[in-house]
């Protein structure tokens, strides 16, 4: 696929894109199907990605990261997801949902203590907002944190936590003042493996199967007051700000999945024959490919634009919620559109596990669900545009 970019890439951007592409195609693509089948966590490749700086691309070097910008992050994540979206999920949680939040809202001590390990890939980070009875509507969460002198006692059950089974540390959201609903949520940095930290059931999944996902249960878990992220009651604001950053990553993930499915489909349409001609010569197939390509390029523009908006916010402090939501909404629906068409173009072989097409199709679906469903993105976009609730 050719990329006629409107966005000028610096030499540094080209370098990270090429480095990520080489690594992803040589080291991740060949193992992706096996890890998808077994559902094992890919420790080895994640460790290597950490050594290459991919686990904290935007994190300043003083905190163990690569010290690059948001566009560099998006370009690298897109390449990783072209090879395997599950590796991309793990990468995106470490970068956006864990490191970004602590860098933005944490104390100097918290940054030194918790960001360094995750940004360098030596530790795995996670983000715990969702609960069995509370997804899109976070204000209904039941987890409670009660202050007792110099520590808090945490009780509750979190569900669908990406990297939950393997995380060393995670940002956890819990109610400190339940009667205030979403204004009563507080964020905490939690270390795994301490008394009262219990791994719950592993979530069996349709796609991104190599990214471990589980429930995490807290029963009388004690954490020092220094591990509170921000002030009491800041949790909802922190959760939503962090999701803005996360959504830029999910847009890049969706873009990568769609590109992989399109590239394979274009090649297949030029090889496979039916009724004495290449299937790409049938208008029914060529129009599909034209639509796939056009939507991918539109996704790219929205996604890179969101990356630039996020980068700009580092100096202006302006939110980039609208850009992030539009990029995530459009790219994720494009990934579904493109992978659906890719299965159809490959037909029987698209349905076969001998090719990665069916995996792209399964993996694409999650991008419409996590970090805010498509319905929630539409709600966010409409509210920001109109000011209506
Ligand atoms: C593989 C995977 C990994 C995940 N990783 C994490 C993670 O690391 N950390 C974490 O905290 N969470 C994680 N999640 C949870 C994810 O963010 C939630 O599943 C998602 O936010 C939706 O919540 P829900 O599943 O409870 O759906 P619900 O909120 O119950 O929604 C059900 C349906 O109702 C619709 N709906 C809800 N409210 C509205 C509304 N106001 N208007 C219109 N429609 C609406 C939704 O769009 C959806 O279609 C993960 C989920 C999955 C599947």
PDB file of C-alpha atoms and ligand atoms in Angstrom, residues 93 97 127-130 134-137 159-162 205 208 213 366 369-373 375-376 379, ligand 1:
ATOM      1  CA  UNK A  93      -2.195   0.068  27.574  1.00  0.00           C
ATOM      2  CA  UNK A  97      -3.558   4.081  29.841  1.00  0.00           C
ATOM      3  CA  UNK A 127      -5.869   0.302  33.870  1.00  0.00           C
ATOM      4  CA  UNK A 128      -8.816  -0.823  35.991  1.00  0.00           C
ATOM      5  CA  UNK A 129     -12.028   1.096  35.449  1.00  0.00           C
ATOM      6  CA  UNK A 130     -14.633  -1.446  34.271  1.00  0.00           C
ATOM      7  CA  UNK A 134     -20.419  -0.852  35.323  1.00  0.00           C
ATOM      8  CA  UNK A 135     -18.986  -0.317  31.837  1.00  0.00           C
ATOM      9  CA  UNK A 136     -19.894   2.767  29.799  1.00  0.00           C
ATOM     10  CA  UNK A 137     -21.513   4.298  32.892  1.00  0.00           C
ATOM     11  CA  UNK A 159     -13.503  -6.867  35.068  1.00  0.00           C
ATOM     12  CA  UNK A 160     -12.036  -7.012  31.586  1.00  0.00           C
ATOM     13  CA  UNK A 161      -8.638  -5.751  32.703  1.00  0.00           C
ATOM     14  CA  UNK A 162      -6.146  -5.903  29.838  1.00  0.00           C
ATOM     15  CA  UNK A 205     -12.223 -13.713  24.094  1.00  0.00           C
ATOM     16  CA  UNK A 208      -6.728 -10.087  20.551  1.00  0.00           C
ATOM     17  CA  UNK A 213      -7.547 -10.143  30.114  1.00  0.00           C
ATOM     18  CA  UNK A 366     -12.647  -4.958  19.830  1.00  0.00           C
ATOM     19  CA  UNK A 369     -15.903  -1.708  21.999  1.00  0.00           C
ATOM     20  CA  UNK A 370     -13.071  -0.895  24.390  1.00  0.00           C
ATOM     21  CA  UNK A 371     -12.017   2.568  25.575  1.00  0.00           C
ATOM     22  CA  UNK A 372     -15.589   3.690  24.847  1.00  0.00           C
ATOM     23  CA  UNK A 373     -17.984   1.940  22.449  1.00  0.00           C
ATOM     24  CA  UNK A 375     -22.177   4.690  20.674  1.00  0.00           C
ATOM     25  CA  UNK A 376     -20.253   6.455  23.445  1.00  0.00           C
ATOM     26  CA  UNK A 379     -22.370  10.748  22.286  1.00  0.00           C
TER      27      UNK A 379
HETATM   28  C1  LIG B   1     -11.001  -7.317  25.308  1.00  0.00           C
HETATM   29  C2  LIG B   1     -11.390  -6.222  26.230  1.00  0.00           C
HETATM   30  C3  LIG B   1     -10.410  -5.525  26.921  1.00  0.00           C
HETATM   31  C4  LIG B   1     -10.774  -4.510  27.817  1.00  0.00           C
HETATM   32  N1  LIG B   1      -9.789  -3.872  28.544  1.00  0.00           N
HETATM   33  C5  LIG B   1     -10.156  -3.036  29.542  1.00  0.00           C
HETATM   34  C6  LIG B   1      -9.180  -2.478  30.422  1.00  0.00           C
HETATM   35  O1  LIG B   1      -7.965  -2.720  30.290  1.00  0.00           O
HETATM   36  N2  LIG B   1      -9.594  -1.704  31.445  1.00  0.00           N
HETATM   37  C7  LIG B   1     -10.912  -1.413  31.651  1.00  0.00           C
HETATM   38  O2  LIG B   1     -11.209  -0.697  32.610  1.00  0.00           O
HETATM   39  N3  LIG B   1     -11.855  -1.898  30.814  1.00  0.00           N
HETATM   40  C8  LIG B   1     -11.524  -2.705  29.774  1.00  0.00           C
HETATM   41  N4  LIG B   1     -12.475  -3.229  28.943  1.00  0.00           N
HETATM   42  C9  LIG B   1     -13.875  -2.889  29.163  1.00  0.00           C
HETATM   43  C10 LIG B   1     -14.460  -2.003  28.077  1.00  0.00           C
HETATM   44  O3  LIG B   1     -13.905  -0.717  28.148  1.00  0.00           O
HETATM   45  C11 LIG B   1     -15.980  -2.051  28.207  1.00  0.00           C
HETATM   46  O4  LIG B   1     -16.404  -3.332  27.770  1.00  0.00           O
HETATM   47  C12 LIG B   1     -16.670  -0.950  27.410  1.00  0.00           C
HETATM   48  O5  LIG B   1     -16.383   0.303  27.951  1.00  0.00           O
HETATM   49  C13 LIG B   1     -18.195  -1.143  27.355  1.00  0.00           C
HETATM   50  O6  LIG B   1     -18.712  -1.439  28.599  1.00  0.00           O
HETATM   51  P1  LIG B   1     -19.697  -2.710  28.767  1.00  0.00           P
HETATM   52  O7  LIG B   1     -19.045  -3.863  28.109  1.00  0.00           O
HETATM   53  O8  LIG B   1     -20.049  -2.832  30.196  1.00  0.00           O
HETATM   54  O9  LIG B   1     -20.960  -2.326  27.920  1.00  0.00           O
HETATM   55  P2  LIG B   1     -22.247  -1.478  28.405  1.00  0.00           P
HETATM   56  O10 LIG B   1     -21.793  -0.181  28.963  1.00  0.00           O
HETATM   57  O11 LIG B   1     -23.095  -2.350  29.246  1.00  0.00           O
HETATM   58  O12 LIG B   1     -22.958  -1.196  27.015  1.00  0.00           O
HETATM   59  C14 LIG B   1     -23.810  -2.174  26.384  1.00  0.00           C
HETATM   60  C15 LIG B   1     -24.335  -1.526  25.100  1.00  0.00           C
HETATM   61  O13 LIG B   1     -25.105  -0.363  25.429  1.00  0.00           O
HETATM   62  C16 LIG B   1     -24.590   0.765  24.713  1.00  0.00           C
HETATM   63  N5  LIG B   1     -24.737   1.980  25.523  1.00  0.00           N
HETATM   64  C17 LIG B   1     -24.379   2.191  26.816  1.00  0.00           C
HETATM   65  N6  LIG B   1     -24.622   3.448  27.189  1.00  0.00           N
HETATM   66  C18 LIG B   1     -25.158   4.072  26.099  1.00  0.00           C
HETATM   67  C19 LIG B   1     -25.625   5.389  25.830  1.00  0.00           C
HETATM   68  N7  LIG B   1     -25.586   6.356  26.769  1.00  0.00           N
HETATM   69  N8  LIG B   1     -26.102   5.665  24.585  1.00  0.00           N
HETATM   70  C20 LIG B   1     -26.146   4.712  23.620  1.00  0.00           C
HETATM   71  N9  LIG B   1     -25.719   3.445  23.821  1.00  0.00           N
HETATM   72  C21 LIG B   1     -25.225   3.135  25.041  1.00  0.00           C
HETATM   73  C22 LIG B   1     -23.116   0.428  24.477  1.00  0.00           C
HETATM   74  O14 LIG B   1     -22.574   1.219  23.423  1.00  0.00           O
HETATM   75  C23 LIG B   1     -23.222  -1.041  24.157  1.00  0.00           C
HETATM   76  O15 LIG B   1     -23.606  -1.213  22.821  1.00  0.00           O
HETATM   77  C24 LIG B   1     -12.132  -4.190  27.997  1.00  0.00           C
HETATM   78  C25 LIG B   1     -13.107  -4.892  27.271  1.00  0.00           C
HETATM   79  C26 LIG B   1     -12.765  -5.892  26.408  1.00  0.00           C
HETATM   80  C27 LIG B   1     -13.855  -6.632  25.680  1.00  0.00           C
END
